[in-house]
PDB file of C-alpha atoms in Angstrom:
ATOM      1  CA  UNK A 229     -33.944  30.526  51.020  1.00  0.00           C
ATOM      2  CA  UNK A 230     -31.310  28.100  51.377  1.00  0.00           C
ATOM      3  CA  UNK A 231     -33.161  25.188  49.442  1.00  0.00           C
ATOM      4  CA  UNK A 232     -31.531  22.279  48.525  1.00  0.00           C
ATOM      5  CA  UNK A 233     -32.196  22.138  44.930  1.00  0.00           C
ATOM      6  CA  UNK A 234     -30.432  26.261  45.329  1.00  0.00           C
ATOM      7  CA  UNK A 235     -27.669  24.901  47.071  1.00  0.00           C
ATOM      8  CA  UNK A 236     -26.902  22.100  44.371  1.00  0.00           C
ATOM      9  CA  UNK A 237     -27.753  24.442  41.201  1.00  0.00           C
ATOM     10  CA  UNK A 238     -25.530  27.847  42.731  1.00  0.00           C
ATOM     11  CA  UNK A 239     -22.121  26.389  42.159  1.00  0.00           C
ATOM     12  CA  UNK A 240     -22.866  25.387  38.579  1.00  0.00           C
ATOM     13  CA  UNK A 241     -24.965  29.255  38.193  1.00  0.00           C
ATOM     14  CA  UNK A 242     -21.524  30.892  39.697  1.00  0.00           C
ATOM     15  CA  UNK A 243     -19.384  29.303  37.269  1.00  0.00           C
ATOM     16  CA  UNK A 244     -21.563  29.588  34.285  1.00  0.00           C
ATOM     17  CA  UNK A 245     -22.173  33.261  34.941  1.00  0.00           C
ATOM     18  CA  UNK A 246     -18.478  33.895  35.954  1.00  0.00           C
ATOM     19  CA  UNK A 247     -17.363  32.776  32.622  1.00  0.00           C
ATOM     20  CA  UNK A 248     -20.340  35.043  30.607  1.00  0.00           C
ATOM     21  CA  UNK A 249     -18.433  37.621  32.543  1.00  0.00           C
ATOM     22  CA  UNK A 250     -14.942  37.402  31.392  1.00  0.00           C
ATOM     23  CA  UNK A 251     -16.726  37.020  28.259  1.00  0.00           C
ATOM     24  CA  UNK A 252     -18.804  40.543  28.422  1.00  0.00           C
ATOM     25  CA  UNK A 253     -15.068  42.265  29.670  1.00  0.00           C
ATOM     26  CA  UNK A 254     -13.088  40.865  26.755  1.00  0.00           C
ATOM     27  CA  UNK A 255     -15.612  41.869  24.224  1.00  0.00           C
ATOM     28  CA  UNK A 256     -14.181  45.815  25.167  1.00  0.00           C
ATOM     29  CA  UNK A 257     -14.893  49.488  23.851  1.00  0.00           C
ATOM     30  CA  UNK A 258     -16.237  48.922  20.595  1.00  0.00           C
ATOM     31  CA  UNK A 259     -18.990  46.282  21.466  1.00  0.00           C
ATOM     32  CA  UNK A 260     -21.554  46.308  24.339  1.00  0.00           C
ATOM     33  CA  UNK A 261     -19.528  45.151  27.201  1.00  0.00           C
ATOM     34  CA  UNK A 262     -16.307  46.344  29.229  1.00  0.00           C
ATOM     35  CA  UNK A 263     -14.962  45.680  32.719  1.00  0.00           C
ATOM     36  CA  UNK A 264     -18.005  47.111  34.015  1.00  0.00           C
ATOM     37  CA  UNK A 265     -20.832  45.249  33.358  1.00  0.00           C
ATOM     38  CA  UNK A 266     -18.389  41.937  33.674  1.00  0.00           C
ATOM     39  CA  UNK A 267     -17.111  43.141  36.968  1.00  0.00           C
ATOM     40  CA  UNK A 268     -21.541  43.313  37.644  1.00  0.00           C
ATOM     41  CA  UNK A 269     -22.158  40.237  36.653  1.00  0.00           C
ATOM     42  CA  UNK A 270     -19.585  38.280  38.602  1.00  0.00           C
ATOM     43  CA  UNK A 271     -20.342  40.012  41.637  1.00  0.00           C
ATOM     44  CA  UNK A 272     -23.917  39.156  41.057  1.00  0.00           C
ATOM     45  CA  UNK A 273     -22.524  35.656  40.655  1.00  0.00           C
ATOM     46  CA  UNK A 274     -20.957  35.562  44.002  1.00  0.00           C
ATOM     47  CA  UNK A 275     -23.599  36.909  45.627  1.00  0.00           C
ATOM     48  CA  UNK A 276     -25.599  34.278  44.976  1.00  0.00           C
ATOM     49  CA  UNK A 277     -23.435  32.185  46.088  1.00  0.00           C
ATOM     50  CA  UNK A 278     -23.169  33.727  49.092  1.00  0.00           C
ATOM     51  CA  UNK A 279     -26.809  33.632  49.389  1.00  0.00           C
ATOM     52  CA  UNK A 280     -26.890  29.481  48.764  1.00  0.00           C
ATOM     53  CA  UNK A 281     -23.953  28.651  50.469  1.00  0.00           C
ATOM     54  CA  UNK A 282     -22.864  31.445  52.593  1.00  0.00           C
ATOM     55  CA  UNK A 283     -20.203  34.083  53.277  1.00  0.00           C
ATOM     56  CA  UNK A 284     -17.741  31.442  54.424  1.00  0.00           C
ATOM     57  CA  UNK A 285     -17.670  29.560  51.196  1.00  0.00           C
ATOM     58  CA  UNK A 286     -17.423  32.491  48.890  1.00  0.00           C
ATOM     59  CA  UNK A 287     -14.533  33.997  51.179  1.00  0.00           C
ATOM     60  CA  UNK A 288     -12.775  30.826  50.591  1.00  0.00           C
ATOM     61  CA  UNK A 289     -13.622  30.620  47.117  1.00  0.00           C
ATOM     62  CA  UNK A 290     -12.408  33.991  45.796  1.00  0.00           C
ATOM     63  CA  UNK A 291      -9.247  33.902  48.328  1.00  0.00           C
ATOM     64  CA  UNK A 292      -7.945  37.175  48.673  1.00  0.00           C
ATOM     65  CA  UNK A 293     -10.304  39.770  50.717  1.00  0.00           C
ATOM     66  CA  UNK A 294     -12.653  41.765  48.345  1.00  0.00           C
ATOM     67  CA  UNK A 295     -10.767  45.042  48.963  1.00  0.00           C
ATOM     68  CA  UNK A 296      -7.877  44.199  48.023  1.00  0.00           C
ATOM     69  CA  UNK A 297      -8.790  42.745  44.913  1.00  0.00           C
ATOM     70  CA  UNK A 298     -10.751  46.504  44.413  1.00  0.00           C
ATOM     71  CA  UNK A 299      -7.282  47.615  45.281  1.00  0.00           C
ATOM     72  CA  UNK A 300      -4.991  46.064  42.784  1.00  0.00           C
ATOM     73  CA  UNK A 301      -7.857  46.890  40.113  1.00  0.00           C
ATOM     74  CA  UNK A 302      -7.149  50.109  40.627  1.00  0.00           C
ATOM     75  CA  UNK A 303      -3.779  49.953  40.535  1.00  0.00           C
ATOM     76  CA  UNK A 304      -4.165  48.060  37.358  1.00  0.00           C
ATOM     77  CA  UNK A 305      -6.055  50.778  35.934  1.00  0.00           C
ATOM     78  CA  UNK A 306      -3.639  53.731  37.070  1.00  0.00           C
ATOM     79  CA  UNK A 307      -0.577  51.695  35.515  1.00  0.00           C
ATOM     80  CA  UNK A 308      -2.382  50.902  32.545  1.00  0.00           C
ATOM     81  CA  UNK A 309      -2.128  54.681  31.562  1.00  0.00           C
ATOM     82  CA  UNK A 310       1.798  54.954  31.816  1.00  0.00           C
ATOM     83  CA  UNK A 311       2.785  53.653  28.774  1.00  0.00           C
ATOM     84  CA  UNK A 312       1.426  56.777  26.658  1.00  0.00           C
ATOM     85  CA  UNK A 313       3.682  59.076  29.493  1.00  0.00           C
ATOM     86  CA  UNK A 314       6.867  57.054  28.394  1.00  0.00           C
ATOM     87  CA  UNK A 315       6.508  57.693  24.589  1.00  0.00           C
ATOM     88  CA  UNK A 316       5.548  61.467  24.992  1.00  0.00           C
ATOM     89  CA  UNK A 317       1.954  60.813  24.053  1.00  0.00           C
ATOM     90  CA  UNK A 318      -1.168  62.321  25.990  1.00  0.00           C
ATOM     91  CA  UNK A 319      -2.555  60.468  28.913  1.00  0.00           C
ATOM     92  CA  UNK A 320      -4.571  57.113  28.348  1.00  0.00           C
ATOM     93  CA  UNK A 321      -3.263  56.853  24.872  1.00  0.00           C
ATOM     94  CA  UNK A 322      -3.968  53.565  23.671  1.00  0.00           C
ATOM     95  CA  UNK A 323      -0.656  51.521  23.090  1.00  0.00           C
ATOM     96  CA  UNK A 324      -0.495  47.786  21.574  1.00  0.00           C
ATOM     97  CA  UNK A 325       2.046  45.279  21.570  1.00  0.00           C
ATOM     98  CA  UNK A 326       1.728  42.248  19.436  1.00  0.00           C
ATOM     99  CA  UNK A 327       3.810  38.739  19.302  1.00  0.00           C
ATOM    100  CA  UNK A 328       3.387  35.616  17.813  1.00  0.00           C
ATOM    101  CA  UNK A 329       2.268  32.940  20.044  1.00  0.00           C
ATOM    102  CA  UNK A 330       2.465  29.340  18.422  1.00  0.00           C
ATOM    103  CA  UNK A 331       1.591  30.750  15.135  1.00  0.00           C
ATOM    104  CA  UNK A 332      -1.010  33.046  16.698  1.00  0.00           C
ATOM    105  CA  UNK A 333      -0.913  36.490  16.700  1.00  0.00           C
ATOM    106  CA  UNK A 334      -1.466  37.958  20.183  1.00  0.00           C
ATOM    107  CA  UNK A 335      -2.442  41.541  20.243  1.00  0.00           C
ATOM    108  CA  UNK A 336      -2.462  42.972  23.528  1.00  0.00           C
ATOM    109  CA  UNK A 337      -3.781  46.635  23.965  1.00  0.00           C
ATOM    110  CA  UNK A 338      -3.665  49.079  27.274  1.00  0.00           C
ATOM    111  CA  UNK A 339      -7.664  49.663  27.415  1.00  0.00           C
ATOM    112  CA  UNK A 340      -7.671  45.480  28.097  1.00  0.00           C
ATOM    113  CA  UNK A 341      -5.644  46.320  31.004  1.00  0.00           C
ATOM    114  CA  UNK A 342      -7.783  48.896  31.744  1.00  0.00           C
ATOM    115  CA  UNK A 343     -10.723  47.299  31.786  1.00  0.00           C
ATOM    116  CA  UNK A 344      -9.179  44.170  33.733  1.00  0.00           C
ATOM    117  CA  UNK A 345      -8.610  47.019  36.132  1.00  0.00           C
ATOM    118  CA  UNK A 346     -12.368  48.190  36.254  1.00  0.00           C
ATOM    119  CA  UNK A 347     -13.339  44.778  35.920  1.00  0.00           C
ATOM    120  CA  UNK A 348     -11.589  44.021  39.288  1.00  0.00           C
ATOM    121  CA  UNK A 349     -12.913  47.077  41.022  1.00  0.00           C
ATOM    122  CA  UNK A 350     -16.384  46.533  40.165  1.00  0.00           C
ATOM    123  CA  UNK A 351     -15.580  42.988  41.574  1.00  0.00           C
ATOM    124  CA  UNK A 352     -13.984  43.657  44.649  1.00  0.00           C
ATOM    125  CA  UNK A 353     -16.013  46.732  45.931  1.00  0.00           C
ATOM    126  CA  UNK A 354     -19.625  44.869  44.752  1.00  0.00           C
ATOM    127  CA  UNK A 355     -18.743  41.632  46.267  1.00  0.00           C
ATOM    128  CA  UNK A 356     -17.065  43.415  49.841  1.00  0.00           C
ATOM    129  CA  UNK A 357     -20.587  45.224  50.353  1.00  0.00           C
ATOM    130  CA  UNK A 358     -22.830  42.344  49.288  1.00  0.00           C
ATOM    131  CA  UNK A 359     -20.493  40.149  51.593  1.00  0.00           C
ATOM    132  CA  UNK A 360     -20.888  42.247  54.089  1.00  0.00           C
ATOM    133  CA  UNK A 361     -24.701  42.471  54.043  1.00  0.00           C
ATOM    134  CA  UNK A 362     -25.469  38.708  54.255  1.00  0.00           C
ATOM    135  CA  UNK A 363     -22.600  38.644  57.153  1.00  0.00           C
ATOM    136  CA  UNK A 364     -25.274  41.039  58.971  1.00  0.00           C
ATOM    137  CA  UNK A 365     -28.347  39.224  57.451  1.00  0.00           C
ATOM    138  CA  UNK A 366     -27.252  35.874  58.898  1.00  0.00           C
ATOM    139  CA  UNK A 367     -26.504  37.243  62.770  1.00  0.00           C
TER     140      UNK A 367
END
């Protein structure tokens, strides 16, 4: 189904629905969204670009091999819950910092680094199956 009108529209679709994801993830816990449906939806969105332009293109486009980006999700998410260990608080603890930033106040929180983390995973291990699928569609 590599059409030419699907090869010209999928670069603009990846992008658009790339974005909606790190959209959906920053929304967080107390809205519908998270890491995990983002981490869906961009996988979905390199997919089909996979599926338009092939597996070379997205390899190239996304850089680092899907595992490891899986792999430094996780590790993401495991470091994300040490900050509550170093102030004596139970595990996963939520924990905020906040600093001005040009007259902004930036309020940075561990479950955003935690759901970065998922995000990632969901990323990685979605787009290193799919990947791998149309690699053994195309032979």
């Amino acid at each position: 189904m590599r059409t030419v009108i699907f090869r010209t529209v999928a670069p603009y679709l990846t992008a658009l629905m790339v974005l909606f994801s790190i959209f959906v993830l920053l929304r967080g816990h107390n809205e519908p969204g998270g890491g995990f449906i983002g981490g869906l939806i961009a996988a979905s969105a390199l997919a089909i670009f996979g599926i338009a332009c092939g597996v070379a293109s997205v390899r190239r486009a996304i850089v680092f091999h899907p595992m490891s980006i899986a792999g430094f999700g996780l590790l993401l998410g495991a470091v994300s819950a040490l900050p509550s260990l170093f102030k004596k608080q139970p595990f996963m603890t939520s924990q905020w910092l906040e600093f001005k930033f040009f007259d902004v106040n930036v309020a940075l929180s561990t479950p955003l680094f935690f759901d970065i983390g998922v995000y990632l995973v969901v990323v990685g291990a979605i787009s290193s199956i799919a990947l791998a699928l149309e690699e053994r569609e195309s032979d």
